[in-house]
XYZ file of C-alpha atoms in Angstrom:
696
model
C -14.810 18.674 20.331
C -13.392 21.907 19.993
C -9.523 20.888 19.926
C -6.955 18.465 20.802
C -7.881 17.332 24.653
C -5.386 18.867 27.368
C -4.471 15.323 28.202
C -2.567 15.159 25.192
C -0.512 18.395 25.653
C 3.164 16.729 26.836
C 2.757 14.882 23.918
C 2.774 17.251 21.362
C 5.357 19.905 22.434
C 8.362 20.925 21.144
C 10.756 18.241 21.021
C 13.356 20.495 22.284
C 12.188 19.811 25.604
C 13.185 16.392 26.077
C 15.952 15.706 27.715
C 19.568 15.921 25.176
C 17.175 17.242 22.327
C 18.943 20.925 20.876
C 17.837 22.261 17.912
C 20.190 20.263 15.722
C 19.429 17.442 17.233
C 15.631 18.050 16.193
C 16.426 18.906 12.720
C 17.962 15.018 12.610
C 15.361 13.696 13.991
C 12.206 15.119 11.900
C 14.515 13.095 9.414
C 12.635 9.721 10.909
C 9.413 12.197 10.562
C 9.987 12.320 14.263
C 8.442 15.664 14.750
C 7.227 15.583 18.618
C 7.345 13.638 21.843
C 3.850 11.302 20.323
C 6.375 10.356 17.413
C 9.198 9.943 19.294
C 7.704 7.116 22.105
C 5.821 5.599 18.784
C 9.039 4.452 17.282
C 9.746 1.435 18.410
C 12.843 -0.504 18.873
C 12.974 -2.675 15.810
C 16.261 -4.720 17.573
C 17.624 -5.502 21.079
C 21.278 -6.561 21.815
C 22.064 -8.586 24.762
C 23.934 -7.118 27.310
C 24.129 -9.620 29.957
C 27.170 -9.853 31.955
C 29.571 -13.001 30.818
C 32.670 -14.612 33.114
C 34.918 -14.288 29.746
C 35.219 -13.901 26.160
C 36.989 -17.123 25.465
C 34.249 -18.665 23.444
C 32.167 -16.129 22.212
C 31.613 -16.662 18.203
C 32.723 -13.738 16.454
C 30.233 -10.916 15.542
C 28.076 -11.394 19.198
C 28.119 -8.288 21.284
C 29.727 -8.888 24.955
C 29.290 -7.461 28.124
C 32.210 -8.495 30.354
C 34.773 -7.179 33.677
C 38.032 -6.506 32.691
C 41.072 -5.991 34.179
C 43.199 -3.367 32.307
C 46.916 -4.306 31.626
C 48.507 -1.666 29.553
C 48.053 1.003 27.286
C 49.751 0.699 23.775
C 49.468 4.412 21.775
C 49.609 3.943 17.888
C 53.561 4.163 16.673
C 52.677 6.031 13.767
C 49.459 8.305 12.338
C 46.344 6.436 11.410
C 47.193 3.508 12.978
C 44.860 2.704 16.062
C 45.408 3.038 19.606
C 45.471 -0.622 21.815
C 44.881 -1.184 25.403
C 45.228 -4.898 26.518
C 42.940 -6.171 29.071
C 41.865 -9.102 30.449
C 38.810 -11.468 31.911
C 39.051 -13.775 34.006
C 40.489 -16.820 31.736
C 41.325 -14.708 28.242
C 43.589 -11.502 27.153
C 42.036 -9.338 24.809
C 42.702 -5.865 23.022
C 40.009 -3.240 23.379
C 41.044 -1.209 19.777
C 40.283 2.881 19.180
C 40.501 4.870 15.715
C 41.434 8.848 15.911
C 41.483 8.528 20.110
C 42.736 11.000 21.924
C 45.675 9.202 24.932
C 44.820 10.946 28.028
C 41.353 10.713 27.240
C 41.850 7.060 27.012
C 44.071 6.630 30.244
C 41.025 8.140 31.950
C 39.380 6.212 30.649
C 40.953 2.810 31.344
C 43.841 3.688 33.918
C 46.746 0.557 33.788
C 45.811 -1.873 37.057
C 42.073 -0.484 37.230
C 38.620 -3.253 37.056
C 36.370 -2.146 34.431
C 33.102 -3.214 32.659
C 33.362 -3.570 29.218
C 30.884 -4.259 26.144
C 30.933 -4.264 22.522
C 30.912 -7.111 18.951
C 33.104 -8.941 19.569
C 35.956 -9.754 16.755
C 38.353 -11.951 15.573
C 41.604 -10.882 14.251
C 45.044 -12.728 13.596
C 44.536 -15.335 16.426
C 42.816 -12.841 18.879
C 40.161 -11.938 20.680
C 39.340 -7.472 19.932
C 36.777 -5.175 20.699
C 36.794 -1.752 18.161
C 35.367 0.790 20.174
C 33.355 -0.859 22.801
C 30.004 0.943 23.376
C 30.035 0.914 27.002
C 33.104 1.551 29.478
C 31.998 1.613 33.174
C 33.579 1.051 36.395
C 31.972 -1.906 38.069
C 30.544 -0.060 40.983
C 28.557 2.167 38.112
C 27.760 -1.248 35.625
C 24.085 -1.323 36.820
C 23.395 1.140 33.803
C 24.464 -1.632 30.905
C 20.908 -2.645 30.647
C 20.553 -6.496 30.561
C 18.952 -6.158 26.684
C 19.729 -2.608 25.067
C 17.266 -2.113 22.785
C 18.375 -0.863 19.061
C 16.029 2.103 17.527
C 15.793 3.542 14.001
C 18.870 5.870 13.760
C 19.824 9.081 11.262
C 23.344 10.136 10.667
C 24.350 12.401 13.750
C 21.936 11.005 16.310
C 22.992 7.924 18.019
C 21.789 5.230 20.426
C 22.607 6.625 23.655
C 20.874 10.049 22.148
C 18.205 7.947 21.200
C 17.551 6.424 23.982
C 17.909 9.117 26.427
C 15.258 11.292 24.052
C 12.710 8.484 24.159
C 13.297 7.814 27.805
C 12.746 11.703 28.492
C 9.256 11.587 26.334
C 8.123 8.381 27.990
C 8.245 10.177 31.324
C 5.734 12.695 30.037
C 3.207 9.750 28.692
C -0.607 10.797 30.727
C -2.792 8.644 31.760
C -5.315 8.291 29.521
C -8.813 6.585 29.478
C -9.242 3.349 27.713
C -10.491 3.003 24.460
C -10.406 -0.698 23.924
C -13.718 -2.508 24.704
C -12.830 -4.316 27.968
C -13.908 -7.740 27.222
C -11.736 -7.626 24.358
C -8.271 -6.199 25.873
C -9.198 -9.316 29.114
C -9.090 -12.119 26.025
C -5.769 -11.023 24.344
C -4.520 -10.143 27.359
C -3.316 -6.759 26.569
C -1.804 -4.408 28.787
C -3.010 -0.628 29.018
C -2.023 1.753 26.844
C 0.985 3.515 28.716
C 2.205 0.116 30.231
C 2.141 -1.105 27.000
C 4.454 1.631 25.465
C 6.686 1.520 28.796
C 6.846 -2.397 27.675
C 7.725 -2.215 24.178
C 10.600 0.207 24.636
C 12.417 -1.951 27.563
C 12.216 -5.250 26.226
C 13.562 -8.100 28.092
C 15.007 -9.988 25.217
C 13.630 -10.929 21.409
C 10.240 -12.442 22.580
C 9.033 -9.065 23.098
C 10.789 -7.364 19.945
C 7.950 -9.588 17.927
C 4.887 -7.965 16.561
C 3.506 -11.336 18.040
C 4.010 -9.472 21.853
C 0.962 -8.752 24.032
C 2.615 -4.581 24.393
C 2.920 -4.244 20.586
C 0.391 -5.801 19.668
C -2.038 -3.605 21.407
C -0.370 -0.584 20.194
C -0.220 -1.777 17.035
C -4.757 -2.512 17.335
C -4.250 1.253 18.640
C -3.580 2.199 15.386
C -6.034 -0.261 13.631
C -8.248 0.687 15.367
C -8.460 4.902 14.922
C -8.249 4.193 11.006
C -11.143 1.778 11.246
C -13.044 3.850 13.861
C -12.418 7.139 10.862
C -13.660 4.992 7.994
C -16.656 4.202 10.517
C -17.569 7.149 10.683
C -16.903 8.504 7.336
C -19.604 5.511 6.415
C -21.873 6.754 8.756
C -22.055 10.718 7.431
C -22.520 8.758 4.556
C -25.188 6.985 5.484
C -26.538 9.953 7.915
C -27.214 11.903 4.301
C -31.175 10.579 3.931
C -30.926 7.227 1.155
C -33.451 6.716 -1.695
C -35.084 3.759 -1.317
C -34.341 2.393 -4.920
C -36.955 -1.012 -5.649
C -36.983 -2.054 -9.432
C -39.754 -4.195 -10.984
C -37.138 -6.228 -12.806
C -38.309 -5.473 -16.534
C -35.802 -4.163 -17.719
C -33.063 -6.835 -16.043
C -35.567 -9.469 -17.457
C -35.004 -8.184 -21.768
C -31.366 -7.952 -21.211
C -30.797 -11.496 -19.232
C -33.040 -12.966 -21.898
C -30.560 -11.526 -24.646
C -27.417 -12.738 -22.985
C -25.502 -16.180 -24.792
C -24.161 -17.601 -21.292
C -26.105 -17.524 -18.264
C -24.349 -15.243 -15.203
C -22.179 -16.962 -12.666
C -22.727 -17.384 -9.285
C -20.379 -14.999 -8.284
C -22.257 -12.728 -10.355
C -26.194 -13.548 -9.381
C -24.552 -12.669 -5.592
C -23.427 -9.811 -6.134
C -26.263 -8.417 -8.100
C -28.813 -9.990 -5.286
C -26.643 -8.441 -2.393
C -26.385 -4.168 -4.696
C -29.960 -4.643 -5.184
C -30.854 -5.133 -1.708
C -28.793 -2.450 -0.648
C -30.153 0.299 -3.165
C -33.748 -0.878 -1.504
C -32.086 0.233 1.873
C -33.115 3.055 3.454
C -29.730 4.078 3.864
C -26.838 5.211 1.421
C -25.282 2.608 -0.583
C -21.390 2.633 -0.372
C -19.988 -1.471 -2.032
C -17.101 -2.180 -3.525
C -17.261 -4.744 -6.261
C -14.407 -6.471 -6.373
C -13.620 -9.085 -9.372
C -10.413 -10.129 -11.006
C -9.741 -8.877 -14.905
C -12.225 -10.622 -16.994
C -15.132 -11.567 -13.998
C -17.993 -9.919 -15.584
C -18.197 -6.428 -14.052
C -19.868 -5.101 -16.564
C -22.762 -6.950 -16.765
C -23.737 -6.418 -13.001
C -22.818 -2.804 -13.292
C -25.377 -2.320 -16.381
C -27.625 -4.810 -14.207
C -27.310 -2.029 -11.242
C -28.134 1.204 -13.263
C -31.130 -0.646 -14.629
C -32.350 -1.138 -11.090
C -32.027 2.754 -10.741
C -33.568 3.158 -13.955
C -36.145 0.996 -13.486
C -36.955 3.140 -10.594
C -37.477 5.643 -12.914
C -34.332 7.377 -12.106
C -31.038 7.886 -13.472
C -27.328 6.143 -13.032
C -23.724 7.052 -13.725
C -20.896 5.487 -14.617
C -17.332 7.420 -14.276
C -14.373 6.131 -15.311
C -10.969 7.113 -14.537
C -9.671 7.871 -18.088
C -11.351 9.207 -21.983
C -9.870 5.839 -23.480
C -12.164 3.835 -20.730
C -15.013 5.802 -20.948
C -15.668 5.347 -24.478
C -14.842 1.872 -23.750
C -17.422 1.211 -20.715
C -19.911 2.711 -23.591
C -19.362 0.461 -26.289
C -19.630 -2.603 -23.865
C -22.966 -1.597 -22.540
C -24.438 -0.028 -25.659
C -25.255 -3.723 -26.413
C -27.223 -4.192 -23.565
C -28.637 -0.821 -23.079
C -30.134 -1.279 -26.918
C -32.144 -4.539 -25.663
C -33.212 -2.939 -22.851
C -34.237 0.008 -24.789
C -32.604 2.389 -22.051
C -31.233 5.445 -23.319
C -27.473 5.805 -22.958
C -24.661 8.452 -23.595
C -21.345 9.937 -22.788
C -20.164 13.442 -21.259
C -16.498 13.886 -21.183
C -14.103 16.881 -21.074
C -13.955 16.431 -25.264
C -18.079 17.870 -25.310
C -17.798 21.132 -25.583
C -20.567 23.827 -26.766
C -23.641 23.663 -28.272
C -23.393 19.636 -28.330
C -22.476 20.200 -24.524
C -25.367 22.312 -23.937
C -27.737 19.477 -25.510
C -26.397 16.762 -23.312
C -26.994 18.813 -20.597
C -30.920 19.794 -20.985
C -31.240 15.747 -22.098
C -29.716 14.946 -18.837
C -31.572 17.342 -16.296
C -34.801 16.612 -18.140
C -34.662 13.066 -17.278
C -34.225 11.582 -21.362
C -30.640 10.628 -20.489
C -31.384 7.527 -18.449
C -27.506 6.835 -18.091
C -24.439 8.404 -18.497
C -20.899 7.482 -19.011
C -18.274 9.899 -18.548
C -15.091 10.924 -16.847
C -14.267 13.506 -14.032
C -15.895 15.827 -16.097
C -19.136 14.862 -14.385
C -17.997 16.890 -11.616
C -18.291 20.014 -13.138
C -20.685 22.374 -11.364
C -22.969 22.603 -14.434
C -23.921 18.960 -14.958
C -27.717 18.271 -12.928
C -29.051 14.970 -13.067
C -32.762 14.973 -13.115
C -32.911 12.158 -10.673
C -29.462 10.589 -10.327
C -29.914 7.494 -8.315
C -26.802 5.375 -8.502
C -23.302 6.251 -9.178
C -20.418 3.427 -10.291
C -17.107 4.557 -9.952
C -14.578 2.849 -12.238
C -10.556 2.070 -10.767
C -11.368 3.162 -7.105
C -7.767 3.328 -5.999
C -7.367 6.999 -8.113
C -10.437 7.867 -6.042
C -9.819 8.824 -2.125
C -12.969 9.242 0.754
C -13.225 12.484 -0.101
C -13.928 12.172 -4.171
C -16.499 9.224 -2.971
C -18.450 11.883 -0.801
C -18.241 14.416 -3.088
C -19.813 12.126 -6.348
C -23.058 11.007 -4.160
C -23.468 14.890 -3.229
C -24.177 15.090 -6.662
C -26.787 13.209 -6.363
C -28.927 14.318 -3.412
C -28.875 10.466 -0.896
C -27.544 8.283 -4.666
C -25.844 5.167 -4.071
C -22.772 4.682 -4.695
C -21.289 1.360 -6.068
C -17.036 1.262 -7.162
C -15.573 -1.321 -9.002
C -12.056 -2.055 -9.338
C -10.336 -4.367 -11.266
C -7.749 -4.732 -9.215
C -7.671 -7.442 -6.367
C -6.911 -6.279 -2.939
C -5.838 -8.638 -0.046
C -8.217 -8.469 2.389
C -6.195 -6.542 5.350
C -5.582 -3.777 2.636
C -9.227 -3.944 1.446
C -9.979 -3.263 5.058
C -7.400 -0.645 5.035
C -8.189 1.443 1.997
C -12.020 0.853 1.922
C -13.243 -0.228 5.078
C -15.776 1.877 5.675
C -17.326 0.327 2.485
C -19.302 -2.952 2.387
C -17.663 -5.695 -0.497
C -19.109 -7.739 -3.452
C -16.784 -10.154 -4.812
C -16.712 -11.703 -8.696
C -14.103 -14.804 -8.022
C -15.917 -17.143 -10.711
C -14.870 -16.648 -13.931
C -17.926 -16.282 -16.932
C -17.930 -18.839 -19.269
C -16.339 -18.821 -22.149
C -12.851 -16.925 -20.889
C -10.217 -19.247 -22.389
C -7.140 -19.720 -20.590
C -3.975 -18.274 -20.840
C -0.678 -19.278 -21.510
C 2.330 -17.365 -19.903
C 5.703 -18.125 -20.836
C 9.341 -16.836 -19.697
C 11.935 -15.922 -22.688
C 14.643 -14.711 -22.691
C 15.357 -11.622 -24.822
C 18.061 -12.902 -27.179
C 15.523 -14.598 -28.443
C 13.920 -11.490 -30.027
C 13.728 -13.247 -33.276
C 11.807 -15.862 -32.525
C 9.224 -14.272 -30.945
C 8.713 -11.821 -33.688
C 8.916 -14.680 -36.283
C 5.807 -16.153 -33.807
C 4.129 -13.248 -34.736
C 4.107 -12.849 -38.083
C 2.792 -16.757 -38.412
C 0.263 -15.571 -36.134
C -0.957 -12.290 -38.106
C -0.805 -14.585 -40.904
C -4.298 -16.226 -39.176
C -5.480 -13.224 -38.415
C -4.753 -12.498 -35.099
C -3.877 -9.544 -32.963
C -0.982 -8.719 -30.782
C 0.168 -6.013 -27.913
C 3.738 -5.560 -27.712
C 4.389 -3.527 -24.639
C 7.649 -1.579 -24.065
C 8.935 -0.665 -21.044
C 8.511 2.749 -18.998
C 11.957 3.709 -18.660
C 13.061 5.468 -15.257
C 11.042 8.264 -14.979
C 11.960 10.109 -17.757
C 9.164 9.985 -20.198
C 11.707 10.426 -23.142
C 13.633 7.354 -22.966
C 10.295 5.947 -21.983
C 9.265 7.434 -25.394
C 12.154 6.169 -27.334
C 12.055 2.810 -26.031
C 8.390 2.414 -27.584
C 9.299 3.950 -31.119
C 12.363 1.885 -31.737
C 10.515 -1.656 -31.527
C 7.863 0.174 -33.510
C 10.435 0.991 -36.026
C 11.959 -2.546 -36.032
C 8.886 -4.625 -35.703
C 7.311 -2.248 -39.148
C 10.428 -3.311 -40.829
C 10.162 -6.914 -39.982
C 6.025 -7.150 -40.703
C 5.079 -4.779 -43.288
C 4.307 -0.698 -42.976
C 0.662 -1.216 -42.212
C 0.292 -4.123 -39.770
C 2.253 -2.323 -36.857
C 0.523 0.672 -34.996
C 1.920 2.785 -31.654
C 0.645 4.410 -28.595
C 2.188 6.172 -25.424
C 1.696 8.142 -23.041
C 3.361 11.716 -24.993
C 0.590 11.141 -27.629
C -2.307 13.889 -27.769
C -5.774 12.000 -26.882
C -6.947 12.183 -30.250
C -4.066 10.415 -31.523
C -4.357 7.548 -29.363
C -7.652 7.197 -29.538
C -7.121 6.986 -33.576
C -4.285 4.051 -32.531
C -6.216 2.074 -30.323
C -9.591 2.218 -32.744
C -7.624 1.265 -35.918
C -5.772 -1.597 -33.611
C -9.635 -2.866 -31.878
C -11.005 -2.967 -35.554
C -8.507 -4.715 -36.731
C -6.918 -2.414 -39.683
C -3.583 -2.746 -37.428
C -2.016 -6.718 -36.158
C 0.110 -5.225 -34.129
C 0.288 -2.713 -31.132
C 2.945 -1.526 -29.802
C 2.542 0.634 -26.656
C 3.808 1.797 -22.529
C 1.564 0.928 -20.403
C -1.364 2.911 -21.220
C -3.328 0.128 -22.469
C -2.829 -1.249 -18.734
C -6.813 -0.514 -17.442
C -9.013 -1.823 -18.887
C -9.107 -2.194 -23.334
C -10.749 -4.498 -24.663
C -10.265 -6.407 -28.461
C -11.536 -9.410 -28.244
C -8.893 -10.658 -31.231
C -5.766 -9.450 -29.189
C -4.696 -13.118 -28.510
C -0.867 -12.481 -27.865
C 0.328 -10.750 -25.631
C 4.412 -9.531 -25.558
C 6.298 -7.530 -22.371
C 9.450 -6.365 -22.932
C 11.853 -5.987 -19.935
C 9.102 -7.941 -17.895
C 11.066 -8.187 -14.367
C 10.592 -4.184 -13.766
C 7.119 -4.491 -14.045
C 5.277 -5.309 -10.208
C 3.034 -8.372 -9.912
C -0.023 -6.985 -10.280
C 0.772 -4.518 -13.190
C 1.776 -7.607 -15.385
C -1.210 -9.337 -14.048
C -3.181 -6.574 -14.951
C -1.278 -6.333 -18.666
C -1.631 -10.216 -19.470
C -5.498 -9.590 -18.836
C -6.332 -7.972 -22.022
C -5.797 -11.137 -24.061
C -7.770 -14.076 -23.276
C -10.993 -12.531 -23.841
C -11.937 -13.892 -27.269
C -12.604 -17.752 -28.532
C -8.708 -17.974 -29.360
C -6.320 -19.972 -27.198
C -3.837 -17.153 -25.692
C -0.710 -16.199 -24.735
C 1.417 -13.895 -22.584
C 5.054 -13.914 -23.435
C 7.412 -12.287 -20.483
C 10.523 -11.459 -21.683
C 13.394 -10.499 -19.596
C 16.775 -9.895 -19.817
C 19.282 -12.042 -17.949
C 20.477 -13.106 -15.347
C 17.438 -12.533 -13.204
C 17.430 -11.394 -9.512
C 15.283 -13.272 -7.120
C 12.510 -11.353 -6.574
C 11.937 -11.190 -10.063
C 12.458 -14.609 -10.829
C 9.824 -15.468 -8.381
C 7.239 -12.580 -9.991
C 7.610 -14.231 -13.191
C 7.247 -17.514 -11.596
C 4.300 -16.713 -9.627
C 2.254 -15.491 -12.872
C 3.595 -18.624 -15.064
C 1.907 -20.436 -12.060
C -1.391 -19.007 -11.792
C -4.185 -16.688 -13.153
C -5.868 -15.688 -9.844
C -5.987 -12.319 -9.407
C -6.841 -12.835 -5.516
C -3.532 -15.314 -4.553
C -1.028 -12.672 -7.272
C -2.470 -10.032 -4.894
C -1.267 -11.995 -1.698
C 2.242 -13.181 -3.265
C 2.546 -9.343 -4.136
C 1.892 -8.088 -0.588
C 3.874 -10.060 1.079
C 7.025 -9.323 -1.941
C 6.560 -5.802 -1.867
C 5.039 -4.761 1.453
C 1.537 -2.707 1.760
C 2.811 0.658 0.802
C 4.449 -0.563 -2.377
C 1.197 -2.282 -3.348
C -0.847 0.835 -4.335
C 1.169 3.304 -3.919
C 1.247 4.905 -0.287
C 0.542 8.676 -1.642
C -2.591 8.022 -4.256
C -3.888 5.632 -2.178
C -4.645 7.209 0.646
C -3.365 4.064 2.391
C -2.524 5.178 6.359
C 0.704 5.453 6.721
C 0.888 3.031 10.198
C 4.189 3.234 12.852
C 3.758 0.258 14.595
C 1.052 -1.984 12.858
C 2.246 -4.274 9.886
C -0.925 -5.082 7.389
C 0.854 -8.146 6.215
C 1.123 -9.748 9.497
C -1.729 -8.414 11.515
C -4.426 -8.634 8.735
C -6.398 -11.035 11.581
C -6.268 -7.914 14.002
C -6.954 -5.127 10.830
C -10.783 -7.676 10.609
C -10.887 -7.548 14.155
C -10.751 -3.735 14.099
C -13.159 -3.192 11.194
C -15.349 -4.812 13.173
C -14.981 -3.193 16.519
C -15.231 0.648 15.236
C -18.825 -0.336 13.698
C -19.928 -1.980 16.689
C -18.660 1.024 18.635
C -20.254 3.415 16.115
C -23.762 1.663 16.492
C -23.680 2.004 19.758
C -22.492 5.297 20.227
C -22.585 7.200 17.036
C -21.895 10.421 18.325
C -18.779 8.928 21.083
C -20.626 10.365 23.598
C -20.309 7.384 26.108
C -17.085 7.034 28.875
C -16.014 4.931 25.814
C -16.850 6.682 22.963
C -14.866 9.758 24.834
C -11.816 7.693 24.958
C -12.279 7.156 21.791
C -11.994 10.232 20.738
C -9.055 10.989 22.773
C -7.588 7.862 20.251
C -8.431 9.883 17.503
C -6.521 12.903 18.295
C -3.550 11.207 19.551
C -3.313 9.627 16.197
C -4.214 12.248 14.316
C -6.764 11.103 12.235
C -7.875 14.967 11.497
C -10.487 13.741 8.959
C -12.559 11.610 11.551
C -12.334 14.252 13.906
C -13.914 16.746 11.451
C -16.682 14.037 10.780
C -17.513 14.310 14.506
C -17.711 17.930 14.342
C -20.177 17.817 11.269
C -21.835 14.925 13.064
């Protein structure tokens, strides 16, 4: 599979070869992300206009588009500059006016000679009790009126490209469609009643009515499925290439895990026990584990992760846990330390801060196998970090990690199993799109001892009451977070917002009580401020969103979020999850600046109603759309042209099982269907998948 198959050549040529597309139009189309004929045929019409012929405009409501045959009565050129040119016309039942601005009279007289019959089509308007059409879209002699389609597709346009040019270019691209082999499983296609690929494209570009523009129309569904299937095939190839690397069978005798369980003050939840069984079974298999451990804030991922690390240690190997930031790595260390002591396991941390002799000593201990569990940041990727026998790598907060990094990490240990943890509940369709190469374990129960959090909405005008409430709580020995919004994108103003609030709270509550953490601080200062808060030296921590992920202070039971309406749902949910970690009843105050917009109100009310992260994530997806939800740029989330992740999650699940089945039946993609699937991967520009086939 050396290069792109020749059969696809017509779809990957220059746009300029298409009808009506010169260098200027090609440049304009690039703004719509259209660079070649392939992009054009995948740009489907998003609306349509009914242009079926009517007898008269008499009963047509204003705002509707209508097509009617008329007799031209008379021309009324403008009396002064800047006034419109009018042509009075008549259909079978009523007279009306065609209106043109900046028009040349001689051109209009040629187009609409007095006494002639024409067919006109355009948007009907009512003006001073008169019917008019301003700048009709079509004016044609009756014998040429067939050129007006009954239902005209409407495309996304960009300044300088009109509908006529776009339609012409699309048509010209459709004329070049090659006849491609079928990559969809024949039984599936028959069951769904889907057309073939080229037929589906032609139908989608020539809808007969509004029903055919819907995502549920068979032609559109098939084209969406092609995109999802190509994407899932890429993930299935990635998964296969990880599994091809021989895994190691890692089974432990349970002695260390039993010690930890005996020391716990509670019994693990059913969800924790289930996840542990799934992970242990994967580690004991010959193929490499690639599993995602998904759990809401406070679902008890740390315990599950540590038990998995103990399986590696029981088997005589080492485990590593990687966090995205130094603060989080240190926190994992603090959370794991008591468990490690119960188990009698040597636990260490390695971050960018380790230098010189200390770093060399840690690396030597690691290579000799004296360190059994290592916690760290991406500093673990450096070439001089070598394990004696790495069996399990755990990556925290996946969405900062793409498929490529997952592979790089597992390459560190020859055949090490990989477990990814995320505290961001992701709706199923997105989980499939982003982690389709992995198996998923979900922690959907809260461990006992977690107190529910009371969430309230407070208008910013009641700031003084909130400060008084804080004063009382501090007097009782409670601690609070006060989160300031990130103002715009500029870090300077963000900083001033936090510093202003810090000064005012310090003035109100006392010098020693209030601490400050923001993104512009040197890491050492940030850590010191966090540590003072963790140890209870300060009672209130003013922070920008740097505290969002993972910071754990069990005594903190109040969370104030200022300008909560500026934050996304998932972010608010994550922030709220910083409290409610201890025994005290916790509150989260969402402060907003009235009036609230519709979207903001819905977000804040959703939070007030539920603490279920998965419900919140589904709502977030419905409100914001998929690209926004994980931030398309950093999520590696594919950009689909046709498929709609929010509404087609069932198709995505189907595509995943189909892709995995094809890989199981035909790992080299050599069969007839496999070869067709290769063509699909090239067509959908899945370069990563193509590289994987080559390696394979």
